[in-house]
Coordinates of C-alpha atoms in Angstrom, one line a residue:
M100 CA 83.8 64.1 93.4
S101 CA 86.0 63.4 90.5
G102 CA 88.6 65.9 89.3
K103 CA 87.1 68.4 86.9
K104 CA 89.0 70.7 84.6
V105 CA 87.7 74.3 84.6
S106 CA 88.9 77.6 83.2
G107 CA 92.4 78.0 84.7
G108 CA 93.6 81.2 86.4
E109 CA 96.9 82.8 86.6
R110 CA 98.1 81.0 89.7
G111 CA 101.2 79.0 90.6
A112 CA 100.6 75.4 91.7
S113 CA 102.2 74.0 94.8
K114 CA 102.4 70.2 94.6
G115 CA 103.8 68.5 97.6
G116 CA 105.7 71.5 98.9
H117 CA 106.7 75.1 98.0
P118 CA 107.7 75.8 94.4
A119 CA 110.9 77.5 93.5
S120 CA 110.7 81.2 92.7
D121 CA 111.5 80.9 89.0
R122 CA 109.2 77.9 88.6
S123 CA 106.3 79.9 90.1
R124 CA 107.0 82.8 87.8
H125 CA 107.0 80.5 84.8
R126 CA 103.7 79.1 85.9
L127 CA 102.2 82.5 86.1
E128 CA 103.3 83.2 82.6
R129 CA 101.5 80.1 81.3
Q130 CA 98.1 81.5 81.9
G131 CA 95.4 78.8 82.2
S132 CA 97.9 75.9 82.4
A133 CA 96.9 74.9 86.0
T134 CA 94.2 72.3 86.4
L135 CA 92.1 72.6 89.6
R136 CA 91.9 69.1 91.0
G137 CA 88.8 67.9 92.9
F138 CA 90.4 67.4 96.3
V139 CA 93.0 69.2 98.3
E140 CA 95.3 66.2 98.8
E141 CA 98.3 68.2 100.0
D142 CA 96.7 69.5 103.2
P143 CA 96.2 66.7 105.7
Q144 CA 93.7 68.9 107.7
H145 CA 91.5 69.2 104.7
K146 CA 92.1 66.0 102.8
G147 CA 89.1 65.2 100.8
T148 CA 87.7 68.7 100.8
P149 CA 85.8 69.0 97.5
L150 CA 86.5 71.8 95.0
K151 CA 83.4 73.9 94.9
P152 CA 82.3 74.7 91.3
N153 CA 80.9 78.1 90.4
A154 CA 82.2 79.3 93.8
T155 CA 81.3 82.6 95.4
L156 CA 81.8 83.9 98.9
D157 CA 79.6 86.5 100.5
C158 CA 81.9 89.0 102.2
G159 CA 79.2 91.4 103.5
W160 CA 80.1 94.2 101.0
G161 CA 79.4 91.9 98.1
R162 CA 80.5 88.5 96.8
L163 CA 83.9 87.3 95.8
V164 CA 83.3 85.4 92.6
F165 CA 86.1 82.9 92.0
A166 CA 86.0 82.9 88.2
H167 CA 88.5 80.1 87.7
T168 CA 86.0 77.7 89.3
F169 CA 83.4 78.4 86.5
S170 CA 83.5 76.1 83.5
D171 CA 81.2 78.3 81.5
N172 CA 81.9 82.0 80.8
A173 CA 78.2 82.7 80.2
E174 CA 77.3 81.4 83.6
L175 CA 80.1 83.6 85.1
A176 CA 78.6 86.7 83.4
R177 CA 75.1 85.8 84.6
T178 CA 76.4 85.5 88.2
L179 CA 77.9 89.0 88.1
L180 CA 74.6 90.4 86.8
Q181 CA 72.9 88.9 89.8
E182 CA 74.6 91.4 92.1
K183 CA 72.3 92.7 94.9
E184 CA 71.5 96.4 95.2
G185 CA 74.0 98.2 97.4
Q186 CA 76.6 95.4 97.1
R187 CA 79.9 95.4 95.2
D188 CA 80.7 91.9 93.7
I189 CA 84.2 91.2 92.4
A190 CA 85.0 88.4 90.0
I191 CA 88.7 87.5 90.2
Y192 CA 91.1 85.0 88.6
L193 CA 89.6 85.2 85.1
R194 CA 91.2 83.3 82.3
D195 CA 89.2 85.1 79.6
P196 CA 88.2 88.5 81.0
H197 CA 87.7 89.9 77.4
V198 CA 85.2 87.1 76.6
V199 CA 83.1 87.6 79.7
L200 CA 83.2 91.3 79.3
A201 CA 82.0 90.9 75.7
M202 CA 78.9 89.0 76.9
A203 CA 77.6 92.1 78.9
P204 CA 79.6 95.1 77.8
Q205 CA 76.9 97.6 78.9
D206 CA 76.9 96.1 82.4
L207 CA 80.4 95.0 83.2
F208 CA 83.8 96.6 83.2
L209 CA 87.5 95.6 83.7
D210 CA 88.6 96.8 87.2
P211 CA 91.6 99.2 86.9
S212 CA 93.4 97.5 89.7
H213 CA 96.6 95.5 89.9
T214 CA 96.9 92.2 91.8
Y215 CA 99.9 91.6 94.0
R216 CA 101.0 88.3 95.4
L217 CA 103.1 87.4 98.4
W218 CA 104.6 83.9 98.1
F219 CA 105.1 82.1 101.4
F220 CA 107.7 79.6 100.3
N221 CA 110.4 82.3 101.0
Y222 CA 108.5 84.4 103.4
R223 CA 109.7 85.2 106.9
P224 CA 107.3 86.4 109.5
A225 CA 107.4 90.2 109.3
R226 CA 108.8 91.3 112.6
V227 CA 106.6 94.4 112.7
Q228 CA 106.4 95.9 116.2
P229 CA 103.4 98.1 116.5
R230 CA 104.0 101.2 118.7
G231 CA 101.0 102.7 120.4
F232 CA 98.6 100.2 119.0
R233 CA 97.9 96.4 118.9
V234 CA 96.6 94.2 116.1
R235 CA 94.1 91.5 117.1
R236 CA 91.0 89.6 115.9
L237 CA 87.7 91.3 115.8
R238 CA 85.6 89.8 118.7
S239 CA 82.7 92.0 119.8
R240 CA 79.7 94.1 118.7
E241 CA 81.7 97.2 119.6
D242 CA 84.5 96.1 117.3
A243 CA 82.1 95.3 114.5
D244 CA 80.4 98.7 114.9
A245 CA 83.8 100.4 114.8
M246 CA 84.8 98.5 111.7
Y247 CA 81.6 99.6 110.0
R248 CA 82.2 103.2 110.8
L249 CA 85.8 103.1 109.7
L250 CA 85.1 101.5 106.4
S251 CA 82.1 103.9 105.8
S252 CA 84.3 106.9 106.5
R253 CA 86.8 105.7 103.9
R254 CA 83.9 105.5 101.4
M255 CA 84.1 101.7 101.2
V256 CA 81.1 99.4 101.3
P257 CA 81.2 97.9 104.8
P258 CA 79.7 94.5 105.9
S259 CA 77.0 95.1 108.5
P260 CA 77.9 94.4 112.1
E261 CA 75.4 91.6 112.2
F262 CA 77.0 89.9 109.2
V263 CA 80.5 90.1 110.9
L264 CA 79.3 88.8 114.2
E265 CA 77.6 85.8 112.5
R266 CA 80.9 84.9 111.0
L267 CA 83.3 85.3 113.9
K268 CA 84.0 81.5 113.8
S269 CA 84.2 81.3 110.0
R270 CA 87.2 79.6 108.6
A271 CA 86.8 81.3 105.2
L272 CA 86.6 84.9 106.5
S273 CA 88.8 86.4 109.2
F274 CA 88.4 90.0 110.5
F275 CA 91.3 91.8 112.2
I276 CA 91.5 95.3 113.7
A277 CA 94.2 97.7 115.0
E278 CA 93.4 99.2 118.4
D279 CA 94.9 102.3 120.0
E280 CA 96.5 101.2 123.2
D281 CA 95.6 104.3 125.1
S282 CA 92.1 105.1 124.0
G283 CA 90.9 101.7 122.8
R284 CA 89.8 103.3 119.6
I285 CA 89.8 101.1 116.5
I286 CA 92.2 102.8 114.0
G287 CA 92.5 100.1 111.3
T288 CA 90.9 97.0 109.9
V289 CA 91.5 94.3 107.3
T290 CA 89.7 91.1 106.2
G291 CA 91.3 87.9 105.1
V292 CA 89.9 85.2 102.9
D293 CA 91.1 81.5 103.1
H294 CA 90.6 80.0 99.6
V295 CA 90.8 76.5 100.9
H296 CA 87.8 77.0 103.2
A297 CA 86.1 79.2 100.6
F298 CA 86.1 76.8 97.7
G299 CA 88.5 73.9 98.3
D300 CA 91.5 75.6 96.6
P301 CA 94.0 72.9 95.6
E302 CA 96.7 75.6 95.3
K303 CA 96.2 76.6 98.9
G304 CA 95.8 80.3 98.3
S305 CA 94.5 83.2 100.4
S306 CA 93.7 86.9 99.8
M307 CA 93.4 90.2 101.7
W308 CA 90.6 92.7 101.3
C309 CA 89.1 95.9 102.9
L310 CA 92.4 97.3 104.3
A311 CA 91.5 100.6 105.9
V312 CA 93.4 102.9 108.3
D313 CA 92.0 105.8 110.2
P314 CA 93.7 108.8 108.5
Q315 CA 93.5 110.7 111.8
A316 CA 95.6 108.1 113.7
A317 CA 98.9 109.5 114.9
Q318 CA 100.8 106.1 115.0
P319 CA 102.9 105.2 112.0
G320 CA 102.9 101.8 110.3
I321 CA 99.3 100.8 111.0
G322 CA 98.6 99.5 107.4
R323 CA 101.9 97.7 107.2
A324 CA 101.3 96.0 110.6
L325 CA 97.8 94.8 109.5
V326 CA 99.1 93.4 106.2
A327 CA 101.9 91.6 108.1
W328 CA 99.4 90.2 110.6
V329 CA 97.3 88.7 107.8
A330 CA 100.3 87.3 106.0
D331 CA 101.6 85.7 109.2
H332 CA 98.1 84.3 109.9
Y333 CA 97.9 82.5 106.5
A334 CA 101.5 81.4 106.4
A335 CA 100.9 79.7 109.8
R336 CA 97.9 78.0 108.3
G337 CA 100.1 76.5 105.6
R338 CA 98.8 78.5 102.7
A339 CA 101.0 79.0 99.7
F340 CA 100.5 82.7 98.9
M341 CA 98.3 85.7 99.7
D342 CA 96.9 88.0 97.0
L343 CA 95.6 91.6 97.3
S344 CA 94.2 94.1 94.9
V345 CA 95.4 97.8 94.7
M346 CA 94.4 100.6 92.4
H347 CA 96.9 101.1 89.5
D348 CA 97.7 104.7 90.4
N349 CA 98.1 104.2 94.2
E350 CA 101.9 104.5 94.0
A351 CA 102.6 105.0 97.7
V352 CA 100.8 101.8 98.7
I353 CA 102.3 99.8 95.8
R354 CA 105.8 100.8 96.9
L355 CA 104.9 99.5 100.4
Y356 CA 103.7 96.2 99.1
E357 CA 106.7 95.7 96.9
K358 CA 109.0 96.5 99.9
M359 CA 107.2 93.8 101.8
G360 CA 107.9 91.3 99.1
F361 CA 104.7 91.3 97.0
E362 CA 105.0 90.7 93.3
R363 CA 102.6 91.9 90.7
V364 CA 100.8 89.0 88.9
P365 CA 98.7 88.9 85.7
V366 CA 95.4 88.5 87.5
F367 CA 92.4 90.5 86.4
A368 CA 89.0 91.3 87.9
L369 CA 85.6 92.2 86.6
K370 CA 82.9 94.3 88.3
R371 CA 79.4 95.4 87.5
K372 CA 78.7 99.0 86.5
N373 CA 76.8 100.5 89.4
A374 CA 76.7 103.8 91.4
I375 CA 79.4 102.5 93.8
N376 CA 81.8 101.6 91.1
E377 CA 81.1 104.6 88.9
P378 CA 84.4 106.5 89.5
L379 CA 86.2 103.4 88.2
F380 CA 84.5 103.2 84.7
V381 CA 83.4 106.7 83.7
G382 CA 86.7 107.6 82.3
P383 CA 88.6 111.0 82.5
E384 CA 85.4 113.0 83.0
N385 CA 85.0 111.8 86.6
Y386 CA 85.7 115.1 88.3
D387 CA 89.0 114.1 89.8
A388 CA 90.1 117.7 89.5
L389 CA 87.7 118.6 92.3
N390 CA 88.9 118.7 95.9
P391 CA 87.2 116.3 98.4
Y392 CA 84.8 119.0 99.7
A393 CA 83.4 119.6 96.2
R394 CA 83.6 116.1 95.0
I395 CA 81.4 114.6 97.8
I396 CA 78.6 117.0 96.8
V397 CA 79.0 116.4 93.1
D398 CA 79.0 112.6 93.6
E399 CA 75.7 112.8 95.5
A400 CA 74.1 115.1 92.9
R401 CA 75.1 112.8 90.1
R402 CA 73.7 109.8 92.0
R403 CA 70.3 111.6 92.0
G404 CA 70.4 112.4 88.3
I405 CA 71.2 116.1 88.9
G406 CA 73.3 117.7 86.1
V407 CA 76.8 118.9 87.0
E408 CA 78.8 121.6 85.2
L409 CA 82.4 122.3 86.3
V410 CA 82.9 126.1 86.4
D411 CA 86.4 126.1 88.1
A412 CA 87.4 122.7 89.4
E413 CA 90.6 123.9 90.9
E414 CA 88.8 126.4 93.1
G415 CA 85.8 124.1 93.8
Y416 CA 83.2 125.9 91.7
F417 CA 80.4 123.9 90.0
A418 CA 76.8 124.4 89.0
L419 CA 74.0 121.9 89.7
T420 CA 71.0 121.8 87.4
L421 CA 67.7 119.9 87.6
G422 CA 64.7 120.9 85.5
G423 CA 64.6 124.7 85.4
R424 CA 66.6 125.1 88.6
S425 CA 70.3 125.8 88.5
I426 CA 72.5 126.6 91.6
L427 CA 76.1 127.7 91.6
C428 CA 78.2 126.4 94.4
R429 CA 81.7 126.7 95.7
E430 CA 82.0 123.5 97.7
S431 CA 79.3 123.8 100.5
L432 CA 78.8 127.5 99.9
S433 CA 75.9 128.0 97.5
E434 CA 73.9 130.9 96.0
L435 CA 71.3 130.3 98.7
T436 CA 73.7 131.8 101.3
N437 CA 73.4 135.5 100.7
A438 CA 76.3 138.0 100.8
V439 CA 75.2 139.6 104.0
A440 CA 75.1 136.2 105.9
M441 CA 78.5 135.3 104.4
S442 CA 80.0 138.6 105.6
R443 CA 78.7 138.0 109.1
C444 CA 80.7 134.8 109.3
D445 CA 83.7 136.2 107.6
D446 CA 84.2 138.9 110.2
K447 CA 84.8 137.2 113.6
R448 CA 83.9 140.5 115.5
I449 CA 80.5 140.6 113.9
T450 CA 79.9 136.9 114.5
R451 CA 80.6 137.4 118.2
K452 CA 78.5 140.5 118.5
L453 CA 75.4 138.9 117.0
L454 CA 75.7 135.7 119.0
A455 CA 76.1 137.7 122.2
E456 CA 73.1 139.8 121.5
A457 CA 71.1 136.5 121.0
G458 CA 72.1 135.5 124.5
L459 CA 74.6 132.8 123.5
S460 CA 77.9 132.3 125.3
V461 CA 80.9 133.9 123.7
P462 CA 84.5 134.8 124.9
A463 CA 85.6 138.2 125.8
Q464 CA 87.2 140.0 122.8
Q465 CA 88.9 143.2 121.7
V466 CA 90.7 144.5 118.7
A467 CA 94.5 144.2 119.0
G468 CA 96.8 147.1 118.3
D469 CA 97.4 149.3 121.3
A470 CA 100.2 147.7 123.2
D471 CA 99.1 148.9 126.7
S472 CA 95.5 147.7 126.1
D473 CA 96.7 144.4 124.7
R474 CA 98.8 143.7 127.8
A475 CA 95.9 144.8 130.1
F476 CA 93.7 142.3 128.3
L477 CA 96.3 139.5 128.7
A478 CA 96.7 140.4 132.4
E479 CA 92.9 140.3 133.0
H480 CA 92.3 136.9 131.4
G481 CA 95.7 135.2 132.0
A482 CA 95.7 133.5 128.6
V483 CA 94.5 134.7 125.2
V484 CA 93.9 133.6 121.7
V485 CA 95.3 135.8 118.9
K486 CA 93.5 135.5 115.5
P487 CA 93.0 137.4 112.3
A488 CA 89.6 139.2 112.3
R489 CA 89.0 137.7 108.8
G490 CA 90.4 134.5 107.5
E491 CA 89.9 130.7 107.4
Q492 CA 91.6 127.3 107.7
G493 CA 93.3 128.3 111.0
R494 CA 95.9 130.6 109.3
G495 CA 97.5 133.1 111.7
V496 CA 95.7 131.7 114.8
A497 CA 97.7 131.3 118.0
V498 CA 96.2 129.7 121.1
D499 CA 96.9 129.8 124.9
I500 CA 99.3 132.8 124.8
T501 CA 100.4 133.7 128.3
D502 CA 103.5 135.8 127.6
A503 CA 103.4 139.5 126.4
D504 CA 106.3 138.9 124.0
E505 CA 104.7 135.8 122.6
M506 CA 101.5 137.8 122.2
S507 CA 103.3 140.6 120.2
A508 CA 104.8 138.0 117.9
A509 CA 101.5 136.3 117.4
I510 CA 99.8 139.6 116.6
A511 CA 102.4 140.3 114.0
A512 CA 101.9 136.8 112.4
A513 CA 98.1 137.3 112.4
G514 CA 98.5 140.7 110.9
R515 CA 100.1 139.1 107.8
V516 CA 96.7 137.3 107.2
S517 CA 94.3 140.1 108.0
D518 CA 94.8 143.9 108.5
R519 CA 92.8 143.6 111.7
V520 CA 93.7 141.3 114.5
I521 CA 91.6 140.4 117.6
L522 CA 92.3 139.1 121.0
E523 CA 90.0 136.7 122.8
S524 CA 90.0 135.3 126.3
C525 CA 91.2 131.7 126.1
A526 CA 88.4 129.4 127.1
R527 CA 89.1 125.8 128.2
G528 CA 87.6 122.7 126.7
D529 CA 87.5 120.5 123.6
D530 CA 87.1 122.0 120.2
L531 CA 83.7 121.0 118.7
R532 CA 82.7 121.5 115.1
V533 CA 78.9 121.3 114.4
I534 CA 77.5 121.2 110.9
V535 CA 74.1 122.9 110.5
I536 CA 72.2 122.5 107.2
D537 CA 68.8 124.1 106.5
Y538 CA 68.9 125.2 110.2
R539 CA 69.2 121.6 111.5
V540 CA 72.2 119.9 113.1
V541 CA 73.5 117.2 110.8
A542 CA 76.9 116.3 112.2
A543 CA 79.2 117.0 115.1
A544 CA 82.8 116.1 115.7
L545 CA 85.5 116.8 118.3
R546 CA 88.5 118.3 116.7
K547 CA 91.9 117.5 118.1
P548 CA 95.2 119.2 117.4
A549 CA 97.9 117.4 115.4
E550 CA 100.0 114.9 117.3
I551 CA 103.0 112.7 116.5
T552 CA 104.1 109.5 118.2
G553 CA 107.8 108.8 118.8
D554 CA 109.6 105.8 117.4
G555 CA 113.0 106.3 119.0
R556 CA 114.7 106.7 115.6
H557 CA 113.4 109.8 113.9
D558 CA 113.6 113.4 115.2
I559 CA 110.5 115.5 115.8
R560 CA 110.8 117.4 112.5
T561 CA 110.9 114.2 110.5
L562 CA 108.0 112.7 112.4
I563 CA 105.9 115.8 111.7
E564 CA 106.8 115.6 108.0
K565 CA 105.8 111.9 107.9
Q566 CA 102.5 112.5 109.7
S567 CA 101.8 115.5 107.5
R568 CA 102.3 113.4 104.4
R569 CA 99.9 110.8 105.8
R570 CA 97.3 113.5 106.6
A571 CA 97.7 115.0 103.1
A572 CA 97.3 111.6 101.4
A573 CA 94.2 110.8 103.4
T574 CA 92.5 114.2 102.8
G575 CA 93.4 114.8 99.1
G576 CA 96.0 117.3 100.1
E577 CA 93.7 119.4 102.4
S578 CA 95.3 118.6 105.7
R579 CA 99.0 119.2 106.5
I580 CA 101.0 120.1 109.6
P581 CA 102.9 123.3 108.8
L582 CA 106.5 123.6 110.1
D583 CA 106.1 127.2 111.0
E584 CA 106.7 129.5 114.0
E585 CA 103.5 128.3 115.7
T586 CA 104.5 124.6 115.5
E587 CA 108.0 125.4 116.8
R588 CA 106.5 127.4 119.7
C589 CA 104.1 124.5 120.6
V590 CA 107.0 121.9 120.5
S591 CA 109.2 124.2 122.6
R592 CA 106.5 124.8 125.2
K593 CA 106.5 121.0 125.7
G594 CA 110.2 121.1 126.5
H595 CA 111.3 119.7 123.1
A596 CA 113.2 120.8 120.0
L597 CA 112.5 119.9 116.4
D598 CA 115.8 118.1 116.0
E599 CA 115.2 116.0 119.1
V600 CA 114.5 112.3 118.8
L601 CA 111.2 111.4 120.6
P602 CA 111.2 108.2 122.7
P603 CA 109.3 105.2 121.4
G604 CA 105.6 105.4 122.1
E605 CA 105.6 109.0 123.5
T606 CA 102.9 111.2 122.0
L607 CA 103.6 114.9 121.4
R608 CA 101.0 117.6 120.5
V609 CA 102.6 119.8 117.9
R610 CA 99.8 122.4 117.3
A611 CA 97.6 124.2 119.8
T612 CA 94.7 124.7 117.3
A613 CA 92.6 121.8 116.1
N614 CA 91.9 123.1 112.6
L615 CA 91.9 120.3 110.0
H616 CA 94.0 122.3 107.5
T617 CA 96.8 122.5 110.0
G618 CA 96.9 118.8 110.7
G619 CA 94.0 118.5 113.2
T620 CA 91.8 115.4 113.3
L621 CA 88.0 115.0 113.7
H622 CA 86.2 112.4 115.8
D623 CA 82.5 112.0 115.2
V624 CA 80.2 112.7 118.3
T625 CA 76.9 113.3 116.5
E626 CA 75.0 110.7 118.5
R627 CA 76.4 112.0 121.8
L628 CA 75.5 115.7 121.1
S629 CA 73.2 117.0 123.9
P630 CA 69.8 118.5 123.0
Q631 CA 71.0 121.8 124.5
L632 CA 74.0 122.0 122.2
R633 CA 71.8 121.1 119.3
K634 CA 69.4 123.9 120.2
V635 CA 72.1 126.6 120.6
C636 CA 73.7 125.7 117.3
E637 CA 70.5 125.9 115.4
T638 CA 69.8 129.2 117.2
A639 CA 73.2 130.5 116.1
A640 CA 72.5 129.6 112.5
R641 CA 69.2 131.4 112.5
T642 CA 70.7 134.4 114.3
L643 CA 73.4 134.7 111.5
K644 CA 70.7 133.9 108.9
I645 CA 73.0 131.4 107.3
P646 CA 71.4 128.0 106.2
V647 CA 74.6 126.0 105.8
V648 CA 77.3 126.7 108.4
G649 CA 80.1 125.1 110.4
L650 CA 80.0 126.3 114.0
D651 CA 83.1 126.0 116.3
L652 CA 82.6 125.7 120.0
L653 CA 84.6 124.9 123.1
V654 CA 82.9 122.3 125.3
T655 CA 83.7 120.3 128.4
D656 CA 81.6 117.4 127.1
P657 CA 79.6 117.1 123.8
A658 CA 76.9 115.4 125.8
G659 CA 76.7 118.2 128.3
D660 CA 75.4 121.8 128.2
D661 CA 78.4 124.0 128.8
Y662 CA 79.9 125.7 125.8
V663 CA 81.5 128.8 124.4
F664 CA 81.1 129.9 120.7
I665 CA 84.3 130.6 118.9
E666 CA 83.4 131.3 115.3
A667 CA 81.2 130.4 112.3
N668 CA 82.4 129.1 108.9
E669 CA 80.3 129.8 105.8
R670 CA 82.0 127.0 103.8
P671 CA 82.4 124.0 106.0
G672 CA 84.1 120.9 104.7
L673 CA 81.3 118.3 104.5
A674 CA 83.6 115.4 103.5
N675 CA 85.3 115.6 106.9
H676 CA 82.2 114.3 108.6
E677 CA 81.6 111.0 106.8
P678 CA 79.8 108.7 107.4
Q679 CA 77.2 111.3 108.6
P680 CA 75.0 112.2 105.6
T681 CA 76.2 115.8 105.2
A682 CA 76.3 115.7 101.4
E683 CA 72.9 114.1 101.2
R684 CA 71.3 116.8 103.5
F685 CA 73.1 119.5 101.5
V686 CA 71.6 118.3 98.2
D687 CA 68.3 117.8 99.9
F688 CA 68.5 121.5 100.8
L689 CA 69.3 122.6 97.3
F690 CA 66.8 120.3 95.5
P691 CA 64.1 119.2 98.0
Q692 CA 62.2 117.5 95.2
T693 CA 64.8 114.8 95.0
V694 CA 64.5 113.8 98.7
Q695 CA 63.5 110.2 99.2
V696 CA 61.2 109.6 102.1
S697 CA 63.6 107.1 103.7
D698 CA 66.4 109.6 103.5
A699 CA 64.6 112.5 105.0
T700 CA 66.0 114.1 108.1
P701 CA 63.8 113.4 111.1
A702 CA 62.4 116.3 113.1
N703 CA 64.2 117.1 116.3

């Protein structure tokens, strides 16, 4: 194949060795000056590899369209318009993005992301030492399934496990994962693309895509370790640089990349207007003011053509309208939940009374206030839970109280949340949240209290603050670890102090309750939930006469039959249970005429 000049991209050439830093920058400024030759002559391993014209690479989530290999802008536009349903194609390295965009302005848009590049000519392998996790290649069906779940939970389009497994030996695509050393759980993933193997790149480039980190992972530095691993991988292959794309307003991630040596380069990308990309091109009216719990419902409603009116975005109020039917909602609480049902859930004493009368297992309980009676209750049960009779988001709740003075302090703290405080016998087990919609179980997740992992350098207070910032960033500000009396009590009971430096790799549980709003994490167990637990949860919802509810139980095993009901929540956070179809089932419930047969919930 003879050398063929095509539309040049904004890339630095590397002829016969690594370019100097200033020379590379000058080349970037001269957009379109590089000529892609027909063979990769500099790489002995790939000498004679032909440059692929009109190159695309199927990545499972869509195609990477290497725009600088297209000699005709019209053909590039046509290629983007051939995007398959449910996919997300990306055209990158465009010389004339404005020209291609003008050819299909109703269908294409300029991606509001920046491109950052790490040059390898002055790169030193990042000596990142993961603590509590390891980074490795994806190698099994279990790994591929975990990658699929993680990307889905981050609202990204994942490649199917079958697609990934078919390409484990691919030289163009490489899949890497971060694995928790203790549990074996996959807590991060990233995909690398080798441009030489993808299209015969004479400039020996590479790129990184689909970086995702489990927001509930306690270990610090997972994302940085994954980026460093991919960079080391391609530097060892003799590539000249690695590119990545990041949203223009993701300031925290941009700071991380710049700290690692990435430089912003004038590279642009085009995408097709579709439901997946809608938040990127609809402009300022894209409901960003809503919190994640309202936003997930609004997005699903808009996808179905249901009208949305924001009533009070800050508080999560919105109205959904279709035809002559209009329903006012506050997140997952709608007008279809009546005031009486809501009041049953709001008062934990009434919740317990009704569930007990229905024959469901509940803890012993009494109203706090009389000191002698409180001490007698503690003596009878050995350990108690102190909680406000009314309240939400775990405020004022103290768990596993075994000392009378601690109980008095906890009662006083709970009293600042509600004028009535209750004591419950402290049942043992794992905290299980079950979402019931239209009286059917839709999702279930184990909730675990907030934990930190020591690094041998920072004190416990600093580690809590760092973990809290990560949890807040991952949940839109909804989950934070409070540095309050309860956190200090939990740390002290473990024999530590807030100003103490935790040894590297040591994990410390800093809260007793697993509520998400106090830094707790959720781990999906929907498929493991036993038929018995499904039945009792649906019975509980019918007993309380509430069609949409989050039920909290303590269980020894979600696949078993033992349980104790703790409380019911009339406004559960549906976004916490992705990728389970909580928003879909909620909109099904509100507007059953929009249900598609393939999406319908199967009968139990």
